[in-house]
Amino acid sequence: MRNCLVAQSGGPTVAINSSLAGVIQGAVDSRQFDTIYGSLNGVQGLLNGKLMNLSKKLEEIPMFIELLKKSPSMYLGSCRYQLPDYNEDDAPYAYIFNKFEKYEIDAFFYIGGNDSMDTVDKLSTYAKAIGNDIKIIGIPKTIDNDLCVTDHTPGYGSAAKYIASTLLEIGHDTSIYPINSVTIVEIMGRDAGWLTGASVLARNKYNFAPHLIYLPEVPFVEKEFIDDVKAAMNRYNNVVIAVSEGIKNENGKYISATTAVEDTFGHSQLSGTGKCLEYIIKQNIQVKVRSVEINILQRSAAHMSSVTDIGEAFRLGRHAVNLSLEGKSGVMVTAIRRSNNPYVVDMGDTDVRNVAGLVKHVPREWINERGNDVTQQFIDYVYPLILGEPVIKFENGIPDYLDVSHLFPDKFDD
């Protein structure tokens, strides 16, 4: 028997550690691996020689798997590292594959989003080019829910639950004043509006907030927006607006109109969309207005997590191990929805090239014709993903999660 290695990359989510737990449990149950290693800070851990023996953690920490499933963020840390084209620079690849050989790695599992699947694609392609039979499997995660092929991604359900709960609470907050006001809630989502759309679940028999919802999939027209807000104010004293950070005008330009700095993968770093809409309202409507930005808050809010989300993340991790034992490589595990009611999901897989570098948008028919709300189809899609509440351990009044001090500078202990 040889060993396996797992790493995490990109932004944190509530459920990504549950996928890690699934990989560990699957590897243990398979009895096909001597040691399970974890690379700290994604592929950079391989390049920097920071590998953790996760098999030891199973022995050292009681209930390690269960604690891992319910702890947010990334136990193994993360990175935003982009591998070069190996045809132009194969030095990082040679170094990484030397590490694979040194630690006798038969399977490498990479948990992450779109950019992480790019890494899976590049590593698996290089392995094939040099005749190395290591199995490299991608495991999806992202609160943005914008990975293609898979029905949804782990992390999205819990983040959607957080967004809906927050919008409900904002609805309560704004409803107490007998004056007209507008509250704009800017929600993460550069290219796809899945997370912002989930705000619709805040509505109930007495709460109608958010009253307007704007997604990047539909061009934002300023005049129509002003008319929408005026119409909503004729019906409600306090109007709540949910808007994706990445909404664009008719010319395809972000309305935040920043000199947007790009990250290492060339993605624009957006901010200020809520403030931009706030300014538009102040200039055109005489009403009290404020904007709130929900940025990273929902990414590690395990106290507001979804049992459905955590359970599926775990299943996908285990499924990745099974695929590696079947000899598959260069694939990403997927969730395949069979039914909304009853909610049924099967585990599958797809060639990672069907995912890397692509974006899954909210279907246009799931957005109303005016472009300021979502339809019942969207609600039917997202509702099952937020269900269930895990039992979170608390200590001194706050959640008690797994210790991650091994990620701190000078604290790593192999």
Short mmCIF file of N, CA and C in Angstrom, two decimals, residues 12 62 87 110 115 120 147 152 190 214 277 299 330 397 399 413:
data_model
loop_
_atom_site.label_atom_id
_atom_site.label_comp_id
_atom_site.label_asym_id
_atom_site.label_seq_id
_atom_site.Cartn_x
_atom_site.Cartn_y
_atom_site.Cartn_z
N PRO A 12 -12.65 30.20 1.89
CA PRO A 12 -13.21 29.24 2.85
C PRO A 12 -14.72 29.11 2.71
N PRO A 62 -9.62 13.04 19.74
CA PRO A 62 -10.86 12.26 19.82
C PRO A 62 -11.95 12.88 18.95
N ASN A 87 4.31 23.73 -20.37
CA ASN A 87 5.10 23.82 -21.60
C ASN A 87 6.04 25.03 -21.58
N TYR A 110 -7.89 17.51 -4.45
CA TYR A 110 -7.81 18.97 -4.31
C TYR A 110 -9.22 19.52 -4.18
N ASP A 115 -10.84 28.02 -9.87
CA ASP A 115 -9.40 28.12 -10.07
C ASP A 115 -8.67 26.87 -9.59
N VAL A 120 -6.17 21.21 -10.85
CA VAL A 120 -6.40 19.77 -11.05
C VAL A 120 -6.17 19.40 -12.52
N LEU A 147 -19.86 26.62 -10.28
CA LEU A 147 -19.13 25.57 -11.00
C LEU A 147 -20.09 24.84 -11.93
N HIS A 152 -24.98 21.71 -7.72
CA HIS A 152 -24.64 22.76 -6.76
C HIS A 152 -23.33 22.39 -6.09
N ARG A 190 -19.44 37.76 -8.14
CA ARG A 190 -18.84 38.58 -9.19
C ARG A 190 -19.50 38.34 -10.54
N TYR A 214 -31.35 42.02 -7.54
CA TYR A 214 -30.65 42.27 -8.81
C TYR A 214 -29.43 41.35 -8.92
N LEU A 277 -25.27 52.26 -5.64
CA LEU A 277 -26.73 52.32 -5.67
C LEU A 277 -27.26 53.32 -4.65
N ARG A 299 -18.96 33.04 4.94
CA ARG A 299 -18.04 31.98 4.50
C ARG A 299 -17.68 31.01 5.62
N GLY A 330 -8.09 13.32 -13.26
CA GLY A 330 -8.46 14.47 -14.07
C GLY A 330 -9.96 14.69 -14.11
N GLY A 397 -19.92 30.31 25.76
CA GLY A 397 -20.90 31.10 25.02
C GLY A 397 -20.64 31.26 23.54
N PRO A 399 -18.99 29.32 19.69
CA PRO A 399 -18.72 28.02 19.10
C PRO A 399 -17.30 27.52 19.40
N ASP A 413 4.07 21.90 12.71
CA ASP A 413 4.81 20.77 13.24
C ASP A 413 4.44 19.54 12.41
#
